[in-house]
Amino acid sequence: MMNDAATLHRRQLLQRAMLLAGLAAIPSEILAAVPESAAPLLDKASFNLVTAVADTLIPRTDTPGAVDADVPSLLGDMLKGWASAATRSELLGALQGIDSAARARAGMTFAALDPRQRHLILTEIDGSIPAMIPGYARLKDLMTILYYLSEPGSTIELRYEQVPGRWDPSLPVTPESRTEGGATLF
């Protein structure tokens, strides 16, 4: 049985779909626009933590992962140029909460753990009380949105096949293969 934090209700799904549709209409140059002279908000250790979390949430498989889609840099840019002070504090707090959970469980930073250990830590956090790490769900949502708005996420991961598999245009219709109303007649 899923806890309330993991349950996605229809209204939440529609809100997220509308958010994705609205964000998809914004040119990516505007989303990632940060002045060239601006120093990054995240130091090296924080950037490594963001990279490890993104890679654990959406790893590279037969399609590019979040690191391939440059989600850590995009998140860092958004924290600096988009996020309000409260949002920035919430998301950075969630990252520190993840790192603290890794130190408590494994005695190492989250970024220093191997992928299997990182996955176990995030699974534990997902299954815990929602308030254990405030902002964690929002951080996951933002990383997922950034991934699917990226070129690899939207063109490779979300590739649409109208007819998956092989198409045979001339199959013989027999009493065994003829359907009526979706059911095979025998």
JSON list of C-alpha atoms in Angstrom, two decimals:
[
{"chain": "A", "resi": 1, "resn": "MET", "atom": "CA", "xyz": [0.00, 0.00, 0.00]},
{"chain": "A", "resi": 2, "resn": "MET", "atom": "CA", "xyz": [1.43, 3.37, -1.00]},
{"chain": "A", "resi": 3, "resn": "ASN", "atom": "CA", "xyz": [1.73, 6.20, 1.48]},
{"chain": "A", "resi": 4, "resn": "ASP", "atom": "CA", "xyz": [0.18, 9.61, 0.82]},
{"chain": "A", "resi": 5, "resn": "ALA", "atom": "CA", "xyz": [3.50, 11.07, -0.35]},
{"chain": "A", "resi": 6, "resn": "ALA", "atom": "CA", "xyz": [3.81, 8.53, -3.16]},
{"chain": "A", "resi": 7, "resn": "THR", "atom": "CA", "xyz": [0.16, 8.57, -4.25]},
{"chain": "A", "resi": 8, "resn": "LEU", "atom": "CA", "xyz": [-0.49, 10.68, -7.32]},
{"chain": "A", "resi": 9, "resn": "HIS", "atom": "CA", "xyz": [-4.04, 11.94, -7.48]},
{"chain": "A", "resi": 10, "resn": "ARG", "atom": "CA", "xyz": [-5.80, 12.87, -10.70]},
{"chain": "A", "resi": 11, "resn": "ARG", "atom": "CA", "xyz": [-5.82, 16.58, -9.84]},
{"chain": "A", "resi": 12, "resn": "GLN", "atom": "CA", "xyz": [-2.07, 16.54, -9.14]},
{"chain": "A", "resi": 13, "resn": "LEU", "atom": "CA", "xyz": [-1.44, 14.70, -12.39]},
{"chain": "A", "resi": 14, "resn": "LEU", "atom": "CA", "xyz": [-3.43, 17.29, -14.34]},
{"chain": "A", "resi": 15, "resn": "GLN", "atom": "CA", "xyz": [-1.61, 20.15, -12.59]},
{"chain": "A", "resi": 16, "resn": "ARG", "atom": "CA", "xyz": [1.77, 18.65, -13.46]},
{"chain": "A", "resi": 17, "resn": "ALA", "atom": "CA", "xyz": [0.69, 18.01, -17.05]},
{"chain": "A", "resi": 18, "resn": "MET", "atom": "CA", "xyz": [-0.42, 21.64, -17.38]},
{"chain": "A", "resi": 19, "resn": "LEU", "atom": "CA", "xyz": [2.88, 22.79, -15.88]},
{"chain": "A", "resi": 20, "resn": "LEU", "atom": "CA", "xyz": [4.81, 20.69, -18.38]},
{"chain": "A", "resi": 21, "resn": "ALA", "atom": "CA", "xyz": [2.69, 21.98, -21.26]},
{"chain": "A", "resi": 22, "resn": "GLY", "atom": "CA", "xyz": [3.26, 25.57, -20.15]},
{"chain": "A", "resi": 23, "resn": "LEU", "atom": "CA", "xyz": [6.99, 25.07, -19.65]},
{"chain": "A", "resi": 24, "resn": "ALA", "atom": "CA", "xyz": [7.29, 23.36, -23.02]},
{"chain": "A", "resi": 25, "resn": "ALA", "atom": "CA", "xyz": [6.05, 26.56, -24.67]},
{"chain": "A", "resi": 26, "resn": "ILE", "atom": "CA", "xyz": [8.89, 28.59, -23.14]},
{"chain": "A", "resi": 27, "resn": "PRO", "atom": "CA", "xyz": [12.08, 28.62, -25.25]},
{"chain": "A", "resi": 28, "resn": "SER", "atom": "CA", "xyz": [14.86, 26.74, -23.47]},
{"chain": "A", "resi": 29, "resn": "GLU", "atom": "CA", "xyz": [17.18, 29.75, -23.82]},
{"chain": "A", "resi": 30, "resn": "ILE", "atom": "CA", "xyz": [14.92, 31.70, -21.45]},
{"chain": "A", "resi": 31, "resn": "LEU", "atom": "CA", "xyz": [14.80, 28.90, -18.87]},
{"chain": "A", "resi": 32, "resn": "ALA", "atom": "CA", "xyz": [18.57, 28.57, -18.75]},
{"chain": "A", "resi": 33, "resn": "ALA", "atom": "CA", "xyz": [19.42, 32.27, -19.20]},
{"chain": "A", "resi": 34, "resn": "VAL", "atom": "CA", "xyz": [21.99, 33.28, -16.59]},
{"chain": "A", "resi": 35, "resn": "PRO", "atom": "CA", "xyz": [24.46, 36.11, -17.07]},
{"chain": "A", "resi": 36, "resn": "GLU", "atom": "CA", "xyz": [27.82, 34.77, -18.25]},
{"chain": "A", "resi": 37, "resn": "SER", "atom": "CA", "xyz": [29.74, 36.69, -15.58]},
{"chain": "A", "resi": 38, "resn": "ALA", "atom": "CA", "xyz": [27.66, 35.31, -12.72]},
{"chain": "A", "resi": 39, "resn": "ALA", "atom": "CA", "xyz": [29.45, 32.94, -10.39]},
{"chain": "A", "resi": 40, "resn": "PRO", "atom": "CA", "xyz": [27.67, 29.60, -9.88]},
{"chain": "A", "resi": 41, "resn": "LEU", "atom": "CA", "xyz": [25.54, 29.28, -6.76]},
{"chain": "A", "resi": 42, "resn": "LEU", "atom": "CA", "xyz": [26.60, 25.69, -6.08]},
{"chain": "A", "resi": 43, "resn": "ASP", "atom": "CA", "xyz": [30.12, 24.94, -4.88]},
{"chain": "A", "resi": 44, "resn": "LYS", "atom": "CA", "xyz": [31.89, 21.81, -6.14]},
{"chain": "A", "resi": 45, "resn": "ALA", "atom": "CA", "xyz": [30.61, 19.56, -3.32]},
{"chain": "A", "resi": 46, "resn": "SER", "atom": "CA", "xyz": [27.01, 20.78, -3.78]},
{"chain": "A", "resi": 47, "resn": "PHE", "atom": "CA", "xyz": [27.24, 20.36, -7.55]},
{"chain": "A", "resi": 48, "resn": "ASN", "atom": "CA", "xyz": [28.55, 16.80, -7.08]},
{"chain": "A", "resi": 49, "resn": "LEU", "atom": "CA", "xyz": [25.61, 16.13, -4.74]},
{"chain": "A", "resi": 50, "resn": "VAL", "atom": "CA", "xyz": [23.10, 17.47, -7.30]},
{"chain": "A", "resi": 51, "resn": "THR", "atom": "CA", "xyz": [24.78, 15.36, -9.99]},
{"chain": "A", "resi": 52, "resn": "ALA", "atom": "CA", "xyz": [24.58, 12.20, -7.86]},
{"chain": "A", "resi": 53, "resn": "VAL", "atom": "CA", "xyz": [20.90, 12.79, -7.01]},
{"chain": "A", "resi": 54, "resn": "ALA", "atom": "CA", "xyz": [20.00, 13.48, -10.65]},
{"chain": "A", "resi": 55, "resn": "ASP", "atom": "CA", "xyz": [21.92, 10.41, -11.83]},
{"chain": "A", "resi": 56, "resn": "THR", "atom": "CA", "xyz": [20.15, 8.25, -9.23]},
{"chain": "A", "resi": 57, "resn": "LEU", "atom": "CA", "xyz": [16.68, 9.57, -10.08]},
{"chain": "A", "resi": 58, "resn": "ILE", "atom": "CA", "xyz": [17.10, 9.26, -13.87]},
{"chain": "A", "resi": 59, "resn": "PRO", "atom": "CA", "xyz": [20.15, 7.10, -14.66]},
{"chain": "A", "resi": 60, "resn": "ARG", "atom": "CA", "xyz": [21.52, 6.44, -18.12]},
{"chain": "A", "resi": 61, "resn": "THR", "atom": "CA", "xyz": [20.04, 3.25, -19.60]},
{"chain": "A", "resi": 62, "resn": "ASP", "atom": "CA", "xyz": [19.53, 2.65, -23.30]},
{"chain": "A", "resi": 63, "resn": "THR", "atom": "CA", "xyz": [18.50, 6.33, -23.33]},
{"chain": "A", "resi": 64, "resn": "PRO", "atom": "CA", "xyz": [20.39, 9.34, -21.94]},
{"chain": "A", "resi": 65, "resn": "GLY", "atom": "CA", "xyz": [20.03, 10.05, -18.24]},
{"chain": "A", "resi": 66, "resn": "ALA", "atom": "CA", "xyz": [19.64, 13.29, -16.29]},
{"chain": "A", "resi": 67, "resn": "VAL", "atom": "CA", "xyz": [23.40, 13.93, -16.24]},
{"chain": "A", "resi": 68, "resn": "ASP", "atom": "CA", "xyz": [23.53, 13.53, -20.03]},
{"chain": "A", "resi": 69, "resn": "ALA", "atom": "CA", "xyz": [20.71, 16.07, -20.29]},
{"chain": "A", "resi": 70, "resn": "ASP", "atom": "CA", "xyz": [22.73, 18.51, -18.10]},
{"chain": "A", "resi": 71, "resn": "VAL", "atom": "CA", "xyz": [20.04, 18.61, -15.40]},
{"chain": "A", "resi": 72, "resn": "PRO", "atom": "CA", "xyz": [22.56, 19.42, -12.61]},
{"chain": "A", "resi": 73, "resn": "SER", "atom": "CA", "xyz": [23.75, 22.59, -14.40]},
{"chain": "A", "resi": 74, "resn": "LEU", "atom": "CA", "xyz": [20.21, 23.60, -15.31]},
{"chain": "A", "resi": 75, "resn": "LEU", "atom": "CA", "xyz": [19.11, 23.17, -11.70]},
{"chain": "A", "resi": 76, "resn": "GLY", "atom": "CA", "xyz": [22.07, 25.20, -10.48]},
{"chain": "A", "resi": 77, "resn": "ASP", "atom": "CA", "xyz": [21.26, 27.96, -12.97]},
{"chain": "A", "resi": 78, "resn": "MET", "atom": "CA", "xyz": [17.61, 27.95, -11.95]},
{"chain": "A", "resi": 79, "resn": "LEU", "atom": "CA", "xyz": [18.50, 28.13, -8.26]},
{"chain": "A", "resi": 80, "resn": "LYS", "atom": "CA", "xyz": [20.62, 31.19, -8.99]},
{"chain": "A", "resi": 81, "resn": "GLY", "atom": "CA", "xyz": [18.47, 33.02, -11.53]},
{"chain": "A", "resi": 82, "resn": "TRP", "atom": "CA", "xyz": [14.90, 31.79, -11.02]},
{"chain": "A", "resi": 83, "resn": "ALA", "atom": "CA", "xyz": [14.29, 30.58, -7.49]},
{"chain": "A", "resi": 84, "resn": "SER", "atom": "CA", "xyz": [13.09, 32.91, -4.77]},
{"chain": "A", "resi": 85, "resn": "ALA", "atom": "CA", "xyz": [15.06, 32.91, -1.54]},
{"chain": "A", "resi": 86, "resn": "ALA", "atom": "CA", "xyz": [12.46, 30.63, 0.08]},
{"chain": "A", "resi": 87, "resn": "THR", "atom": "CA", "xyz": [12.48, 28.16, -2.84]},
{"chain": "A", "resi": 88, "resn": "ARG", "atom": "CA", "xyz": [16.28, 28.18, -2.98]},
{"chain": "A", "resi": 89, "resn": "SER", "atom": "CA", "xyz": [16.46, 27.50, 0.76]},
{"chain": "A", "resi": 90, "resn": "GLU", "atom": "CA", "xyz": [13.89, 24.69, 0.50]},
{"chain": "A", "resi": 91, "resn": "LEU", "atom": "CA", "xyz": [15.66, 22.93, -2.39]},
{"chain": "A", "resi": 92, "resn": "LEU", "atom": "CA", "xyz": [19.15, 23.32, -0.93]},
{"chain": "A", "resi": 93, "resn": "GLY", "atom": "CA", "xyz": [17.76, 22.06, 2.39]},
{"chain": "A", "resi": 94, "resn": "ALA", "atom": "CA", "xyz": [16.37, 18.98, 0.63]},
{"chain": "A", "resi": 95, "resn": "LEU", "atom": "CA", "xyz": [19.78, 18.32, -0.91]},
{"chain": "A", "resi": 96, "resn": "GLN", "atom": "CA", "xyz": [21.45, 18.64, 2.50]},
{"chain": "A", "resi": 97, "resn": "GLY", "atom": "CA", "xyz": [18.80, 16.31, 3.97]},
{"chain": "A", "resi": 98, "resn": "ILE", "atom": "CA", "xyz": [19.69, 13.68, 1.37]},
{"chain": "A", "resi": 99, "resn": "ASP", "atom": "CA", "xyz": [23.38, 14.08, 2.17]},
{"chain": "A", "resi": 100, "resn": "SER", "atom": "CA", "xyz": [22.68, 13.85, 5.92]},
{"chain": "A", "resi": 101, "resn": "ALA", "atom": "CA", "xyz": [20.66, 10.66, 5.40]},
{"chain": "A", "resi": 102, "resn": "ALA", "atom": "CA", "xyz": [23.58, 9.16, 3.46]},
{"chain": "A", "resi": 103, "resn": "ARG", "atom": "CA", "xyz": [26.07, 10.12, 6.20]},
{"chain": "A", "resi": 104, "resn": "ALA", "atom": "CA", "xyz": [23.81, 8.64, 8.89]},
{"chain": "A", "resi": 105, "resn": "ARG", "atom": "CA", "xyz": [23.23, 5.38, 7.02]},
{"chain": "A", "resi": 106, "resn": "ALA", "atom": "CA", "xyz": [26.55, 4.79, 5.26]},
{"chain": "A", "resi": 107, "resn": "GLY", "atom": "CA", "xyz": [29.01, 7.19, 6.91]},
{"chain": "A", "resi": 108, "resn": "MET", "atom": "CA", "xyz": [29.79, 8.85, 3.57]},
{"chain": "A", "resi": 109, "resn": "THR", "atom": "CA", "xyz": [28.46, 11.71, 1.49]},
{"chain": "A", "resi": 110, "resn": "PHE", "atom": "CA", "xyz": [25.70, 10.82, -0.94]},
{"chain": "A", "resi": 111, "resn": "ALA", "atom": "CA", "xyz": [27.96, 11.64, -3.91]},
{"chain": "A", "resi": 112, "resn": "ALA", "atom": "CA", "xyz": [30.66, 9.24, -2.62]},
{"chain": "A", "resi": 113, "resn": "LEU", "atom": "CA", "xyz": [28.27, 6.26, -2.52]},
{"chain": "A", "resi": 114, "resn": "ASP", "atom": "CA", "xyz": [27.99, 3.75, -5.34]},
{"chain": "A", "resi": 115, "resn": "PRO", "atom": "CA", "xyz": [24.79, 3.87, -7.45]},
{"chain": "A", "resi": 116, "resn": "ARG", "atom": "CA", "xyz": [23.19, 0.92, -5.65]},
{"chain": "A", "resi": 117, "resn": "GLN", "atom": "CA", "xyz": [23.67, 2.53, -2.22]},
{"chain": "A", "resi": 118, "resn": "ARG", "atom": "CA", "xyz": [22.38, 5.88, -3.50]},
{"chain": "A", "resi": 119, "resn": "HIS", "atom": "CA", "xyz": [19.29, 4.16, -4.87]},
{"chain": "A", "resi": 120, "resn": "LEU", "atom": "CA", "xyz": [18.66, 2.49, -1.49]},
{"chain": "A", "resi": 121, "resn": "ILE", "atom": "CA", "xyz": [18.95, 5.83, 0.35]},
{"chain": "A", "resi": 122, "resn": "LEU", "atom": "CA", "xyz": [16.49, 7.56, -2.01]},
{"chain": "A", "resi": 123, "resn": "THR", "atom": "CA", "xyz": [14.12, 4.59, -1.76]},
{"chain": "A", "resi": 124, "resn": "GLU", "atom": "CA", "xyz": [14.19, 4.89, 2.03]},
{"chain": "A", "resi": 125, "resn": "ILE", "atom": "CA", "xyz": [13.51, 8.63, 1.80]},
{"chain": "A", "resi": 126, "resn": "ASP", "atom": "CA", "xyz": [10.64, 8.01, -0.64]},
{"chain": "A", "resi": 127, "resn": "GLY", "atom": "CA", "xyz": [9.07, 5.53, 1.77]},
{"chain": "A", "resi": 128, "resn": "SER", "atom": "CA", "xyz": [9.48, 7.69, 4.86]},
{"chain": "A", "resi": 129, "resn": "ILE", "atom": "CA", "xyz": [7.23, 10.27, 6.42]},
{"chain": "A", "resi": 130, "resn": "PRO", "atom": "CA", "xyz": [6.78, 13.10, 3.87]},
{"chain": "A", "resi": 131, "resn": "ALA", "atom": "CA", "xyz": [8.08, 15.76, 6.28]},
{"chain": "A", "resi": 132, "resn": "MET", "atom": "CA", "xyz": [11.36, 13.88, 6.88]},
{"chain": "A", "resi": 133, "resn": "ILE", "atom": "CA", "xyz": [13.07, 16.01, 4.25]},
{"chain": "A", "resi": 134, "resn": "PRO", "atom": "CA", "xyz": [11.01, 19.10, 3.41]},
{"chain": "A", "resi": 135, "resn": "GLY", "atom": "CA", "xyz": [11.29, 20.01, -0.25]},
{"chain": "A", "resi": 136, "resn": "TYR", "atom": "CA", "xyz": [12.40, 16.55, -1.38]},
{"chain": "A", "resi": 137, "resn": "ALA", "atom": "CA", "xyz": [9.29, 15.90, -3.49]},
{"chain": "A", "resi": 138, "resn": "ARG", "atom": "CA", "xyz": [9.60, 19.36, -5.06]},
{"chain": "A", "resi": 139, "resn": "LEU", "atom": "CA", "xyz": [13.28, 18.73, -5.85]},
{"chain": "A", "resi": 140, "resn": "LYS", "atom": "CA", "xyz": [12.42, 15.42, -7.54]},
{"chain": "A", "resi": 141, "resn": "ASP", "atom": "CA", "xyz": [9.61, 17.07, -9.54]},
{"chain": "A", "resi": 142, "resn": "LEU", "atom": "CA", "xyz": [11.89, 19.88, -10.70]},
{"chain": "A", "resi": 143, "resn": "MET", "atom": "CA", "xyz": [14.66, 17.49, -11.76]},
{"chain": "A", "resi": 144, "resn": "THR", "atom": "CA", "xyz": [12.14, 15.35, -13.64]},
{"chain": "A", "resi": 145, "resn": "ILE", "atom": "CA", "xyz": [10.64, 18.37, -15.39]},
{"chain": "A", "resi": 146, "resn": "LEU", "atom": "CA", "xyz": [14.10, 19.66, -16.35]},
{"chain": "A", "resi": 147, "resn": "TYR", "atom": "CA", "xyz": [14.97, 16.25, -17.77]},
{"chain": "A", "resi": 148, "resn": "TYR", "atom": "CA", "xyz": [11.85, 15.89, -19.89]},
{"chain": "A", "resi": 149, "resn": "LEU", "atom": "CA", "xyz": [12.16, 19.47, -21.16]},
{"chain": "A", "resi": 150, "resn": "SER", "atom": "CA", "xyz": [15.72, 18.81, -22.31]},
{"chain": "A", "resi": 151, "resn": "GLU", "atom": "CA", "xyz": [16.48, 17.74, -25.86]},
{"chain": "A", "resi": 152, "resn": "PRO", "atom": "CA", "xyz": [17.45, 14.14, -24.96]},
{"chain": "A", "resi": 153, "resn": "GLY", "atom": "CA", "xyz": [14.50, 13.79, -22.60]},
{"chain": "A", "resi": 154, "resn": "SER", "atom": "CA", "xyz": [11.95, 15.07, -25.05]},
{"chain": "A", "resi": 155, "resn": "THR", "atom": "CA", "xyz": [13.32, 13.57, -28.27]},
{"chain": "A", "resi": 156, "resn": "ILE", "atom": "CA", "xyz": [14.95, 10.28, -27.27]},
{"chain": "A", "resi": 157, "resn": "GLU", "atom": "CA", "xyz": [13.26, 9.21, -24.02]},
{"chain": "A", "resi": 158, "resn": "LEU", "atom": "CA", "xyz": [9.78, 10.26, -25.11]},
{"chain": "A", "resi": 159, "resn": "ARG", "atom": "CA", "xyz": [10.11, 8.86, -28.63]},
{"chain": "A", "resi": 160, "resn": "TYR", "atom": "CA", "xyz": [6.70, 7.93, -29.95]},
{"chain": "A", "resi": 161, "resn": "GLU", "atom": "CA", "xyz": [6.20, 4.84, -32.08]},
{"chain": "A", "resi": 162, "resn": "GLN", "atom": "CA", "xyz": [2.80, 4.91, -33.70]},
{"chain": "A", "resi": 163, "resn": "VAL", "atom": "CA", "xyz": [2.95, 1.22, -34.52]},
{"chain": "A", "resi": 164, "resn": "PRO", "atom": "CA", "xyz": [5.35, -0.58, -32.19]},
{"chain": "A", "resi": 165, "resn": "GLY", "atom": "CA", "xyz": [6.79, -3.76, -33.57]},
{"chain": "A", "resi": 166, "resn": "ARG", "atom": "CA", "xyz": [6.46, -5.19, -37.06]},
{"chain": "A", "resi": 167, "resn": "TRP", "atom": "CA", "xyz": [3.43, -4.36, -39.17]},
{"chain": "A", "resi": 168, "resn": "ASP", "atom": "CA", "xyz": [1.98, -7.13, -41.37]},
{"chain": "A", "resi": 169, "resn": "PRO", "atom": "CA", "xyz": [-0.60, -5.61, -43.72]},
{"chain": "A", "resi": 170, "resn": "SER", "atom": "CA", "xyz": [-2.00, -8.87, -45.14]},
{"chain": "A", "resi": 171, "resn": "LEU", "atom": "CA", "xyz": [-2.88, -11.29, -42.39]},
{"chain": "A", "resi": 172, "resn": "PRO", "atom": "CA", "xyz": [-5.44, -13.96, -43.28]},
{"chain": "A", "resi": 173, "resn": "VAL", "atom": "CA", "xyz": [-8.75, -13.55, -41.48]},
{"chain": "A", "resi": 174, "resn": "THR", "atom": "CA", "xyz": [-9.87, -16.90, -40.11]},
{"chain": "A", "resi": 175, "resn": "PRO", "atom": "CA", "xyz": [-12.51, -17.84, -37.55]},
{"chain": "A", "resi": 176, "resn": "GLU", "atom": "CA", "xyz": [-9.69, -18.04, -34.99]},
{"chain": "A", "resi": 177, "resn": "SER", "atom": "CA", "xyz": [-8.26, -14.58, -35.75]},
{"chain": "A", "resi": 178, "resn": "ARG", "atom": "CA", "xyz": [-11.45, -12.64, -36.49]},
{"chain": "A", "resi": 179, "resn": "THR", "atom": "CA", "xyz": [-12.53, -10.43, -33.63]},
{"chain": "A", "resi": 180, "resn": "GLU", "atom": "CA", "xyz": [-15.84, -8.88, -32.81]},
{"chain": "A", "resi": 181, "resn": "GLY", "atom": "CA", "xyz": [-16.04, -6.14, -30.23]},
{"chain": "A", "resi": 182, "resn": "GLY", "atom": "CA", "xyz": [-12.47, -6.80, -29.17]},
{"chain": "A", "resi": 183, "resn": "ALA", "atom": "CA", "xyz": [-13.00, -10.50, -28.37]},
{"chain": "A", "resi": 184, "resn": "THR", "atom": "CA", "xyz": [-11.88, -13.47, -30.43]},
{"chain": "A", "resi": 185, "resn": "LEU", "atom": "CA", "xyz": [-14.73, -15.63, -31.64]},
{"chain": "A", "resi": 186, "resn": "PHE", "atom": "CA", "xyz": [-14.33, -19.37, -31.34]}
]
